[in-house]
XYZ file of C-alpha atoms in Angstrom:
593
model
C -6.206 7.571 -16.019
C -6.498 3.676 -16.778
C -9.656 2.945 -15.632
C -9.806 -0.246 -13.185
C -12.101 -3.189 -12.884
C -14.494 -3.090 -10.364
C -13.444 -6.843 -10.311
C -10.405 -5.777 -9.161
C -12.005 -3.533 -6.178
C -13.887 -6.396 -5.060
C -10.790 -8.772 -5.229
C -8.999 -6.040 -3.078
C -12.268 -6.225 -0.607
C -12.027 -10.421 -0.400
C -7.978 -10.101 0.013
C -7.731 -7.693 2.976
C -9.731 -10.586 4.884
C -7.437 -13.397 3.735
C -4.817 -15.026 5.230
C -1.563 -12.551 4.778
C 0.679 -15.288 5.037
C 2.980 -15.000 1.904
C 5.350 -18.301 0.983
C 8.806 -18.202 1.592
C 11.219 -16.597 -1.004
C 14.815 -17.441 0.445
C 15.801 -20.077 2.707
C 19.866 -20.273 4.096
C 21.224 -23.323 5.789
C 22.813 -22.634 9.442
C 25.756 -22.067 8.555
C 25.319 -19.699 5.495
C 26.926 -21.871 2.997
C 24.076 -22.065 1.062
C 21.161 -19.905 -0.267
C 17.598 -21.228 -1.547
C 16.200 -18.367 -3.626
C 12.333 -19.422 -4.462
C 10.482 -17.604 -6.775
C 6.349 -18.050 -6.172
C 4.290 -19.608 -8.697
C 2.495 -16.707 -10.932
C 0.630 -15.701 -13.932
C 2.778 -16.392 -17.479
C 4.781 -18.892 -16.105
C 4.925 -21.693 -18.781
C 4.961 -24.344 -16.166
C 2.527 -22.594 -14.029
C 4.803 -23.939 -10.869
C 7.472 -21.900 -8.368
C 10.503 -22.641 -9.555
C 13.792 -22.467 -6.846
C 17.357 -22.234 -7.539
C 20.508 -23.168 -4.586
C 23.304 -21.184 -4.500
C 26.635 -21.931 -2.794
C 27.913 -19.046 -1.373
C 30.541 -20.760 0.812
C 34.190 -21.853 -0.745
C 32.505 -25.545 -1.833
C 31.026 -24.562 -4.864
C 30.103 -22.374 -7.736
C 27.147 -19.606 -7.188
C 24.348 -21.921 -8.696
C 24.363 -25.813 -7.426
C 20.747 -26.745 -9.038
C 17.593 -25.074 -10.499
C 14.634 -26.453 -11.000
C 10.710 -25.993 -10.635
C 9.497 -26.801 -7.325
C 6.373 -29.199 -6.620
C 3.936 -26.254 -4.982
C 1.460 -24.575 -7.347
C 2.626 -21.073 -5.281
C 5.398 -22.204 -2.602
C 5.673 -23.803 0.115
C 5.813 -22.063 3.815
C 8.737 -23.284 5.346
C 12.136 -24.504 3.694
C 15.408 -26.236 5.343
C 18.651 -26.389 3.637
C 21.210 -28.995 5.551
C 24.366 -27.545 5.815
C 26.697 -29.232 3.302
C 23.527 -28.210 0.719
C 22.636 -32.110 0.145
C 19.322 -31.971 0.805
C 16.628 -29.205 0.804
C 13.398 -29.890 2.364
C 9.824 -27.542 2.031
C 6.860 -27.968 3.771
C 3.218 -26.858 3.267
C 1.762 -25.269 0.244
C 0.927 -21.461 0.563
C -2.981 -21.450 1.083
C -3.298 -24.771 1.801
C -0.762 -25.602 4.788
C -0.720 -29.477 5.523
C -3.387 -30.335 2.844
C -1.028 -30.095 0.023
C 3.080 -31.230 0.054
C 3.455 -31.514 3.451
C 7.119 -32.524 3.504
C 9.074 -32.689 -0.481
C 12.564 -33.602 -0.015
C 15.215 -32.770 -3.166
C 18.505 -34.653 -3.608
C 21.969 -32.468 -4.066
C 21.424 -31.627 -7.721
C 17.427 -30.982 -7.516
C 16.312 -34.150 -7.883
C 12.558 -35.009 -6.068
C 13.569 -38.427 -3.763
C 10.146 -38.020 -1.835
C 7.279 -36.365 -1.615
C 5.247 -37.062 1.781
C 1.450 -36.722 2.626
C 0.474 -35.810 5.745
C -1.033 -38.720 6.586
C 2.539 -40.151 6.106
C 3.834 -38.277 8.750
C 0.784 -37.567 11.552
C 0.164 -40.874 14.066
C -3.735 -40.993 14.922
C -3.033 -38.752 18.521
C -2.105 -36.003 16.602
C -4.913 -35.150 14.486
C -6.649 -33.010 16.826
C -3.647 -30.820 17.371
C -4.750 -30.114 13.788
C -6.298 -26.874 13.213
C -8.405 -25.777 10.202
C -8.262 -22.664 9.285
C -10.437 -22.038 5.524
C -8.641 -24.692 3.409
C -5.752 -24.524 5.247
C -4.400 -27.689 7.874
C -2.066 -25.586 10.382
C 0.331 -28.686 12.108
C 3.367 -26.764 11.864
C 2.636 -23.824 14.042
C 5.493 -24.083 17.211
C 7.251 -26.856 15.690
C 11.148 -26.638 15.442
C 12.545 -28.347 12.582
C 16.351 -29.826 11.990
C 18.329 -32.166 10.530
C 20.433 -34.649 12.342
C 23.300 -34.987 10.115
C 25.135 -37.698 12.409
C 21.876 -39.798 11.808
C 21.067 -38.315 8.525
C 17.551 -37.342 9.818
C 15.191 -34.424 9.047
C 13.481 -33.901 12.463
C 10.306 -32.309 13.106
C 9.286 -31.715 16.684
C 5.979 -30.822 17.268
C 4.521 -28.554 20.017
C 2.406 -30.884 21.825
C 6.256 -32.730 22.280
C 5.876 -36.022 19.918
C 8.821 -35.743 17.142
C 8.776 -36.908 13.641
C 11.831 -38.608 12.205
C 12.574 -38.865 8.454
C 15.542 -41.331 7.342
C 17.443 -39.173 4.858
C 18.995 -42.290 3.450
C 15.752 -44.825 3.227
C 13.783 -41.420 2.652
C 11.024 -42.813 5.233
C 9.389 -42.313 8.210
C 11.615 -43.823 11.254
C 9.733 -46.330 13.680
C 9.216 -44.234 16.623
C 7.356 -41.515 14.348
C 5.481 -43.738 11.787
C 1.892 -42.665 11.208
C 0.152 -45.220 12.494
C -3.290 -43.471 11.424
C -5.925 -45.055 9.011
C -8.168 -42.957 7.220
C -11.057 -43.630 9.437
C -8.538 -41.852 11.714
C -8.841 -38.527 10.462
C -11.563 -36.152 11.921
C -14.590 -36.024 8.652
C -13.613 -31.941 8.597
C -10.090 -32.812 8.146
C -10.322 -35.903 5.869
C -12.181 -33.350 3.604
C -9.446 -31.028 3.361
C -7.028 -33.944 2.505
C -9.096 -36.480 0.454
C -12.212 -34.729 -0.608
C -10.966 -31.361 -3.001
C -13.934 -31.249 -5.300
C -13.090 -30.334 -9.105
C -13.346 -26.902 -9.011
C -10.454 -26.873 -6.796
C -8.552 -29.917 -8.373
C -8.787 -27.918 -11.982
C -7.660 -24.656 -9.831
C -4.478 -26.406 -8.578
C -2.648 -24.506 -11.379
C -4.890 -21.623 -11.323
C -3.509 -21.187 -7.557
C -0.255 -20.019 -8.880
C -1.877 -17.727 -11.276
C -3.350 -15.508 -9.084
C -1.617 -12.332 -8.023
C -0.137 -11.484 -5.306
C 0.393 -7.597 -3.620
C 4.332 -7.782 -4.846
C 3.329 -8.065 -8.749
C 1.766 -5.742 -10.332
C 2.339 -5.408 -13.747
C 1.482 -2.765 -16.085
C -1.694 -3.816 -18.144
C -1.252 -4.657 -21.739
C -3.562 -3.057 -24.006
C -5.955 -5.852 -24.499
C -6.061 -5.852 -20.579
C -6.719 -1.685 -20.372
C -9.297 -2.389 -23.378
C -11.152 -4.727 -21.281
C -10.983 -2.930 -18.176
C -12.035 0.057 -19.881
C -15.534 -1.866 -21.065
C -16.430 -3.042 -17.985
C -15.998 0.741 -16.276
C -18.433 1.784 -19.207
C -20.733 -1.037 -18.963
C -21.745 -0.557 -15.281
C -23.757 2.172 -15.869
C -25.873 0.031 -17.830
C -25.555 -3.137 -15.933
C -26.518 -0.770 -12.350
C -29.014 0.998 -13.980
C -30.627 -2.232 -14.918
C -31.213 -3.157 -11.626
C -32.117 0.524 -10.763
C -35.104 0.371 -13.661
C -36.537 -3.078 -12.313
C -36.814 -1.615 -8.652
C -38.590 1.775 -10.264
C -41.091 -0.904 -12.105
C -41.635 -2.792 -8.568
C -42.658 0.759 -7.577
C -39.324 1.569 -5.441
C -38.556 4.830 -6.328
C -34.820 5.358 -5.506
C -33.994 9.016 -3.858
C -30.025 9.836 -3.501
C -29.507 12.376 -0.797
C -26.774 15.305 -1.320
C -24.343 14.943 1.341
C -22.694 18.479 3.254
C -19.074 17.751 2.048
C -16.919 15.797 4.831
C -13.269 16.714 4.619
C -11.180 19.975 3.864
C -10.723 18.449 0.499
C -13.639 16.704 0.109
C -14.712 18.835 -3.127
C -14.136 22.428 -4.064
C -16.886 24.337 -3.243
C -18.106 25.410 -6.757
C -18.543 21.795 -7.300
C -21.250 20.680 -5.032
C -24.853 21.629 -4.198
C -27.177 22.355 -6.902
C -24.803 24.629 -9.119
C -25.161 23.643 -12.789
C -28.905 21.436 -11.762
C -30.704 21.358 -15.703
C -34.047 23.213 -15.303
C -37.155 21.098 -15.741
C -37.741 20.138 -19.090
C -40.270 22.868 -20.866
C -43.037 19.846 -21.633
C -43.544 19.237 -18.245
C -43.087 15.725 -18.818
C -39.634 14.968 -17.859
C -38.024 17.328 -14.502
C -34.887 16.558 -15.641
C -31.805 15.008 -14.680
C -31.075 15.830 -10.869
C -26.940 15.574 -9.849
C -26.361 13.106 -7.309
C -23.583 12.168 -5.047
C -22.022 9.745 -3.052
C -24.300 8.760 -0.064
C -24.185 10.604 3.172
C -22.604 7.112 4.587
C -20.035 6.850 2.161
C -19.047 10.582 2.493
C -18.911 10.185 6.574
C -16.700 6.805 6.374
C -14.414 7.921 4.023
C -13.925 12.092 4.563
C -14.769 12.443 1.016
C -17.550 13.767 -0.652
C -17.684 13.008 -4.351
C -18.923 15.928 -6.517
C -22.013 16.021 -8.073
C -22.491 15.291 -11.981
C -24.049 17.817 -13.918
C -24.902 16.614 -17.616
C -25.625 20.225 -18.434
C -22.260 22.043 -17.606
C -19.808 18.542 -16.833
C -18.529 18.632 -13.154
C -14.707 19.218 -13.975
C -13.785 15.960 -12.018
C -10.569 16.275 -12.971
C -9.667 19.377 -11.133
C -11.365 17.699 -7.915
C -9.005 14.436 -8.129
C -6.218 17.769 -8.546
C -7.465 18.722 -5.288
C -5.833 15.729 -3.499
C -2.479 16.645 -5.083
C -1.849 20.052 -2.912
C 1.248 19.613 -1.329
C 2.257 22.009 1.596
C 6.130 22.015 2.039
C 9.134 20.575 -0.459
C 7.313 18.088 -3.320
C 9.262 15.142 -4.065
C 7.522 14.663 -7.773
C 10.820 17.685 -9.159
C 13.144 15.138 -7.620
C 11.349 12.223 -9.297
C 11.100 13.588 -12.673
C 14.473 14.427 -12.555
C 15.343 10.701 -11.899
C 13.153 9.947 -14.757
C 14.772 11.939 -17.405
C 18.329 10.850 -16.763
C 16.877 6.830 -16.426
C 18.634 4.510 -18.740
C 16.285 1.612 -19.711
C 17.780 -1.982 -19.368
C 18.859 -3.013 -22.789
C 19.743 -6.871 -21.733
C 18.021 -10.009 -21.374
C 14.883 -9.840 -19.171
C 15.158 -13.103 -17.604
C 19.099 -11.615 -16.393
C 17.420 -8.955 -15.128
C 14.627 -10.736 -13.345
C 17.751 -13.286 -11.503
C 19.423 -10.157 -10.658
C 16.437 -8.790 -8.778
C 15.681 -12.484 -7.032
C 19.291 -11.279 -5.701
C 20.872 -14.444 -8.018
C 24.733 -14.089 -7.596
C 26.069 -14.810 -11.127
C 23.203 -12.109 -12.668
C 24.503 -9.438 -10.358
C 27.803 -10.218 -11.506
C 27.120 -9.733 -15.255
C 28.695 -7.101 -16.933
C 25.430 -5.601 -18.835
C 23.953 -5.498 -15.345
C 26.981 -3.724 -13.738
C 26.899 -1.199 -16.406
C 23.123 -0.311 -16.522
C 23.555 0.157 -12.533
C 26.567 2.299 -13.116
C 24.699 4.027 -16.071
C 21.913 5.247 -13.762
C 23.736 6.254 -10.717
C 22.556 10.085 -11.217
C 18.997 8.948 -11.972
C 19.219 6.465 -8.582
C 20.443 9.214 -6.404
C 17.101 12.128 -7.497
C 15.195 8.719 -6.852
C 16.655 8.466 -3.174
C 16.559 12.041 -2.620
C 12.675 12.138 -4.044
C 12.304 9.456 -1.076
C 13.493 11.732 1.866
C 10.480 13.902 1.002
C 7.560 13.705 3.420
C 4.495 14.479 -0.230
C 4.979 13.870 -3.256
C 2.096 15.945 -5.726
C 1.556 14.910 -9.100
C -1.076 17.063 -11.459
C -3.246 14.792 -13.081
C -4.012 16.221 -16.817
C -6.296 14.706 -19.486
C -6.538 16.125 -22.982
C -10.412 15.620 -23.594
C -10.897 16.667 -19.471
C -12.689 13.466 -18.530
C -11.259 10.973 -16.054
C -11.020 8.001 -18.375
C -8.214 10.772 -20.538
C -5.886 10.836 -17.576
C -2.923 9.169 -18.558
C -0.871 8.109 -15.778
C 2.950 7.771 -16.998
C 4.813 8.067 -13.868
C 3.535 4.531 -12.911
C 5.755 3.467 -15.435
C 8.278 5.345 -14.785
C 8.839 4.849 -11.079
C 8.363 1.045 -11.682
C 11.145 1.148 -13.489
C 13.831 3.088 -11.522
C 12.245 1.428 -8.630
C 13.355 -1.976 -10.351
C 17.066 -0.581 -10.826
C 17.246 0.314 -7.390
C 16.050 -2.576 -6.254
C 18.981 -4.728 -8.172
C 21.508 -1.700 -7.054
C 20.777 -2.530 -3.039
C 21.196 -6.695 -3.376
C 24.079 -6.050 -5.405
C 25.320 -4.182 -2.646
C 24.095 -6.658 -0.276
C 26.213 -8.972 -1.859
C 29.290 -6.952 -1.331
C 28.993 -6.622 2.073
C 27.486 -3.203 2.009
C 24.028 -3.872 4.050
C 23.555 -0.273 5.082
C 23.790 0.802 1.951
C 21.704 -2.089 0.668
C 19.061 -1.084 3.607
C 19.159 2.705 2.199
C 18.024 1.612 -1.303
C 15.530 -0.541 -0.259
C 14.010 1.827 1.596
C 14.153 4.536 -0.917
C 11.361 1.986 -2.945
C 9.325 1.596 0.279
C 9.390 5.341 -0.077
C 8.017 5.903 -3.593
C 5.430 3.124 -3.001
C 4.203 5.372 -0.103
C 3.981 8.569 -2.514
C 2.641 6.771 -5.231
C 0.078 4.074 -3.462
C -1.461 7.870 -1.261
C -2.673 9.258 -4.437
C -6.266 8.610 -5.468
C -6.771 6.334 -7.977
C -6.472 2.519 -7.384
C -4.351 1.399 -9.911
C -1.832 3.674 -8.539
C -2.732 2.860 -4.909
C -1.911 -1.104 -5.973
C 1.347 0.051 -7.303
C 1.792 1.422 -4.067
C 1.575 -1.547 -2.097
C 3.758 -3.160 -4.463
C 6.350 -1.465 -3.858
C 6.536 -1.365 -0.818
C 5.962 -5.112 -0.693
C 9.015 -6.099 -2.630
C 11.040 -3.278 -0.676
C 9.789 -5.254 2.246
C 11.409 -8.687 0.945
C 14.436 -7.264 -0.083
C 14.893 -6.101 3.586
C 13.944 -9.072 5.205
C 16.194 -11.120 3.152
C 18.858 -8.657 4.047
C 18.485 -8.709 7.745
C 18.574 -12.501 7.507
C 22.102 -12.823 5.829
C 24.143 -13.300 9.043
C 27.174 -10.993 7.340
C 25.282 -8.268 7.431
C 23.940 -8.517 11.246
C 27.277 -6.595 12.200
C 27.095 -3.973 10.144
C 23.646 -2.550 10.478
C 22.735 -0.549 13.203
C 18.896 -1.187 14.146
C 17.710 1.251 16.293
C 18.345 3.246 13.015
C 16.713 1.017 10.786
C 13.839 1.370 12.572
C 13.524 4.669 12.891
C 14.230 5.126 8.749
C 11.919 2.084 8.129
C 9.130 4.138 10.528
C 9.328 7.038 8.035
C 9.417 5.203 4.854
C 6.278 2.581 5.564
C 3.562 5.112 6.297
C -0.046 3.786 5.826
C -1.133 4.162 1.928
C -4.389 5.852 1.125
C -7.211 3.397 3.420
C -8.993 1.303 0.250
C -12.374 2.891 0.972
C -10.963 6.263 -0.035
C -9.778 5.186 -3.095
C -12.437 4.026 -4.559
C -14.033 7.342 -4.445
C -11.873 8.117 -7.117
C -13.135 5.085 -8.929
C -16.756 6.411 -8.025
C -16.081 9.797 -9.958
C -14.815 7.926 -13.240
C -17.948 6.225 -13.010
C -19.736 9.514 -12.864
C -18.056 11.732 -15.178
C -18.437 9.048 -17.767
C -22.617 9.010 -17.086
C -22.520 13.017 -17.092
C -21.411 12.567 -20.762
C -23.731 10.414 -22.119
C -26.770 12.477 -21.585
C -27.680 16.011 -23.504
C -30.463 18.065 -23.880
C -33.083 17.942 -26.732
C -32.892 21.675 -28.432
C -36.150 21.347 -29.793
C -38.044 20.076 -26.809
C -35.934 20.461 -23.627
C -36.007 16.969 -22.515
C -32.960 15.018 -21.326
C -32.317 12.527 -24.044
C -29.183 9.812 -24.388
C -26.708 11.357 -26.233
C -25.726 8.262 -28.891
C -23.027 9.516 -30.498
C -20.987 9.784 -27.148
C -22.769 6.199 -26.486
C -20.734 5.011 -29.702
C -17.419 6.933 -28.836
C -17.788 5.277 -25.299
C -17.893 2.058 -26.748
C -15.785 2.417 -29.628
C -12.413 4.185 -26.977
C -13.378 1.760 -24.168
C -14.018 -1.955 -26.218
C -12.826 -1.166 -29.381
C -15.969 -1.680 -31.720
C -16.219 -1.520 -35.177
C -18.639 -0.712 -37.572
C -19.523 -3.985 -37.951
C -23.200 -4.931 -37.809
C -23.388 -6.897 -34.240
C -21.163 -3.604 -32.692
C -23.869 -1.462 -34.159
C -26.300 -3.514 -32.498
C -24.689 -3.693 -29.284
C -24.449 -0.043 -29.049
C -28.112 1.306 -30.278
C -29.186 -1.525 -27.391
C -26.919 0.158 -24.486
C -28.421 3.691 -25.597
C -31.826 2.316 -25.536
C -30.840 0.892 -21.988
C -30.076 3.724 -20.675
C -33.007 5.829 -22.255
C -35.104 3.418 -20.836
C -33.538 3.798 -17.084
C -33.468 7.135 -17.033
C -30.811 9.539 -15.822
C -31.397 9.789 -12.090
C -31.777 5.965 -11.638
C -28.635 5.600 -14.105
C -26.822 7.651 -11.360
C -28.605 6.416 -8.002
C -27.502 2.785 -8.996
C -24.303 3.240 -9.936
C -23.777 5.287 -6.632
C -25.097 2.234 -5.337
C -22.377 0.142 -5.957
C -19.628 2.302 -4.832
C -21.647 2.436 -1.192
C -21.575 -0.984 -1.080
C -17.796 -1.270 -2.304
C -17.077 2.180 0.656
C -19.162 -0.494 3.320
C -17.014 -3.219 2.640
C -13.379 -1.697 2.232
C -14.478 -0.191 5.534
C -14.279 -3.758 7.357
C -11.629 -4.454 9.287
């Protein structure tokens, strides 16, 4: 299991309240001569920028006419593309609306000819039609946009009925539409937005495109995992911390054992008292009592997370096993089967990552026409593994603690998911949408199987998935070619079965909770001499030494006698009650709608 950062599970918290509104990935002209493809700013790219690339796909021109990195940190919201593929024209930045590139015009090979504010474009009436929403100026919303080609005009009529009139051939505002607005115009709320970023945000213009969004997901490297892995280990201490200064303010923390919630809440020989360590023969220390997941948590979620036991380790693993019972066929035969006849792509990534932006001249390429071909058996198990309604994996772990689960399927399922992906706009671009639709849905499919499981890497995958199957559909259904061919009544009903609702967040990270525990169960032993409940250090240094790779250098050494003395100073029930802690808080808040 690749243990996550709670980072992450806050960042997941923070994002289902944000503004879903994703920037545009593929804008056609009218008359479907040409084809914007825009790929969003993200994490690795060197110039940190979205980066767009037109392709005629009419009898004027070759496939590619231009590519080039956009102006937007992420992408902008709306893109028009005249018909005879002169000009392209975006609006808005993703995040930011009207605040940032309002209007960017590009020549016919790429060029920038103008890039408008919106105080270029808005007359002093319309700023309060203006709406701000976070950071965001929404002026757009009910606005039709064209271009006048007999007047070589972009047009831009807005809702409340005044229209805005940009001379393609000056490359400014026309008379009629001229912002006559002065910055005293501009209501204070609004001005900030525009004028008054402070420098956290100005040095986080590039950082915007950095941050990730639910169609990437990529598989952690092992500097990533390493860090991940320390942070997981390091909130026992860091909770427990907080747990120790409430005991010395006299606030004794008590944990209450929850009556399991759900048919598969825990296994019965897991909860309760079984296993409890027997007072400590001094009389000085009771010993270490299990706790569990508050009765809050447990009542929100339908899940009631096992107890730890330090004395005979709660097998957590075969509790996450308990959420892989499958009643009925199991797609996971069909999807191993896929894996072992999956040919990896030999070729250039970047020809594989144009291929999968649907980029006609990579689909075209013969390495990517014979990997396809190559893994036509493996694609078909991988469709066929879709049509299932479960799909149960068995978790295993060679040392039988959570943070030994290995999880190669992710890998895997990315990775056929990727060739099927290509397979369907290839397709697409043959004229075969119904078979195009069928592939796509086949990944919306997986990402259900995979992002229902119970860990959240895996439920993140999930949602992946099924948000690139998503865009590959969308840009489908807007090709006009392929309008006659599909039939939608039956898209809808396929589309029904393949999109159902992931594992709720909340659950999830009860899966999360019991890594936390079953890594605090083993850091605790028994004293054979005295009884007492004593920090085990030598599972203290193998913590440290799997999870941040330490050494045996003298500040590791240091670093690791301190988080044993830590935690020997916290004690074991406050260790647990404040970790548990956390995770109610995290169950609260992925609870909100």
């Amino acid at each position: 299991m690749r243990p996550t950062l709670l980072l992450l599970a806050l960042g997941l918290a923070i994002g289902a309240a944000a503004d879903t509104r994703r920037p545009i990935r593929e804008a056609r002209s009218d008359n479907g001569a040409f084809c914007l493809r825009i790929d969003p700013g993200r994490p690795g790219r060197p110039t940190g920028r979205c980066e767009a690339t037109l392709e005629g796909r009419g009898d004027g021109g070759g496939p590619r006419r231009w590519s080039r990195p956009l102006v937007n940190e992420v992408g902008p919201m709306q893109v028009f593309v005249r018909n005879d593929g002169r000009y392209v024209v975006t609006l808005d930045e993703c995040g930011y609306g009207g605040a940032r590139h309002a209007l960017v015009i590009y020549g016919p090979q790429g060029e920038l000819l103008r890039h408008f504010l919106l105080t270029d474009l808005l007359a002093k009436s319309d700023w309060r039609h203006v709406q701000l929403r976070g950071r965001e100026l929404v002026w757009l919303r009910g606005a039709r946009c064209t271009f006048d080609t007999a007047a070589e005009h972009f047009e831009i009529e807005l809702r409340w009925g005044r229209t805005i009139r940009i001379d393609l051939k000056t490359l400014a505002v026309v008379a009629e539409g001229r912002a006559a607005a002065a910055g005293d115009d501009v209501p204070p709320a609004i001005a900030e937005a525009l004028f008054a970023l402070d420098a956290a945000d100005e040095a986080g213009e590039a950082g915007a495109a950095s941050r990730p969004t639910g169609s990437e997901l990529g598989t952690l490297t092992p500097e990533e995992e390493a860090h991940a892995r320390a942070v997981q280990a390091e909130l026992a201490g860091e909770a427990a911390q907080r747990a120790s200064e409430r005991d010395g303010a006299g606030d004794e923390t008590v944990v209450a054992e929850p009556e399991p919630a759900h048919p598969h809440g825990a296994p019965g020989e897991m909860t309760g008292d079984a296993g409890q360590p027997e007072p400590a023969s001094g009389g000085t220390d009771a010993g270490p009592t299990p706790a569990v997941a508050g009765p809050e948590a447990a009542e929100l979620t339908g899940i009631a997370v096992p107890a730890p036991d330090p004395a005979e380790k709660t097998d957590y693993v075969r509790w996450l096993n308990s959420f892989a019972d499958v009643t009925g066929p199991n797609a996971a035969a069909l999807y191993e089967q896929a894996f072992a006849q999956f040919v990896p792509f030999a070729g250039n990534g970047d020809l594989l990552w144009a291929a999968l932006r649907g980029e006609s001249a990579a689909l075209a390429a013969p390495e990517i026409r014979a990997w396809i071909a190559a893994n036509a058996g493996a694609l078909e198990a991988f469709r066929a593994a879709g049509l299932q309604d479960a799909c149960g994996w068995t978790y295993h772990s060679s040392d039988g603690t959570l943070l030994g689960v290995l999880l190669p399927n992710l890998a895997n399922i990315r990775s056929v998911a990727r060739a099927e992906l290509v397979d369907g706009r290839a397709l697409a671009q043959q004229g075969q949408a119904a078979a195009a639709a069928e592939r796509y849905l086949s990944v919306a499919a997986a990402g259900r199987h995979v992002g229902s499981r119970m860990t959240l890497i895996e439920n993140l995958v999930g949602a992946s998935l099924q948000a690139q199957a998503s865009e590959a559909l969308l840009d489908l259904q807007s090709d006009p070619a392929a309008e006659a061919q599909l039939d939608y009544a039956a898209l809808a009903r396929e589309a029904r079965a393949a999109y159902q609702p992931l594992r709720g967040a909340a659950e999830v990270i009860q899966g999360e909770r019991a890594a936390f525990l079953d890594t605090a169960q083993r850091l605790w032993s028994r004293d054979p001499a005295t009884g007492a409940w004593h920090v085990d250090r030598a599972q203290v240094d193998g913590l440290l030494r799997m999870t941040s790779g330490e050494s045996e250098a003298p500040e590791d050494e240091v670093r690791r006698a301190a988080f044993a003395v830590e935690l020997e100073r916290t004690g074991w029930e406050a260790t647990v009650a404040a970790g548990n802690e956390v995770y109610d808080r995290l169950t609260r808040a992925l609870q909100q709608p």
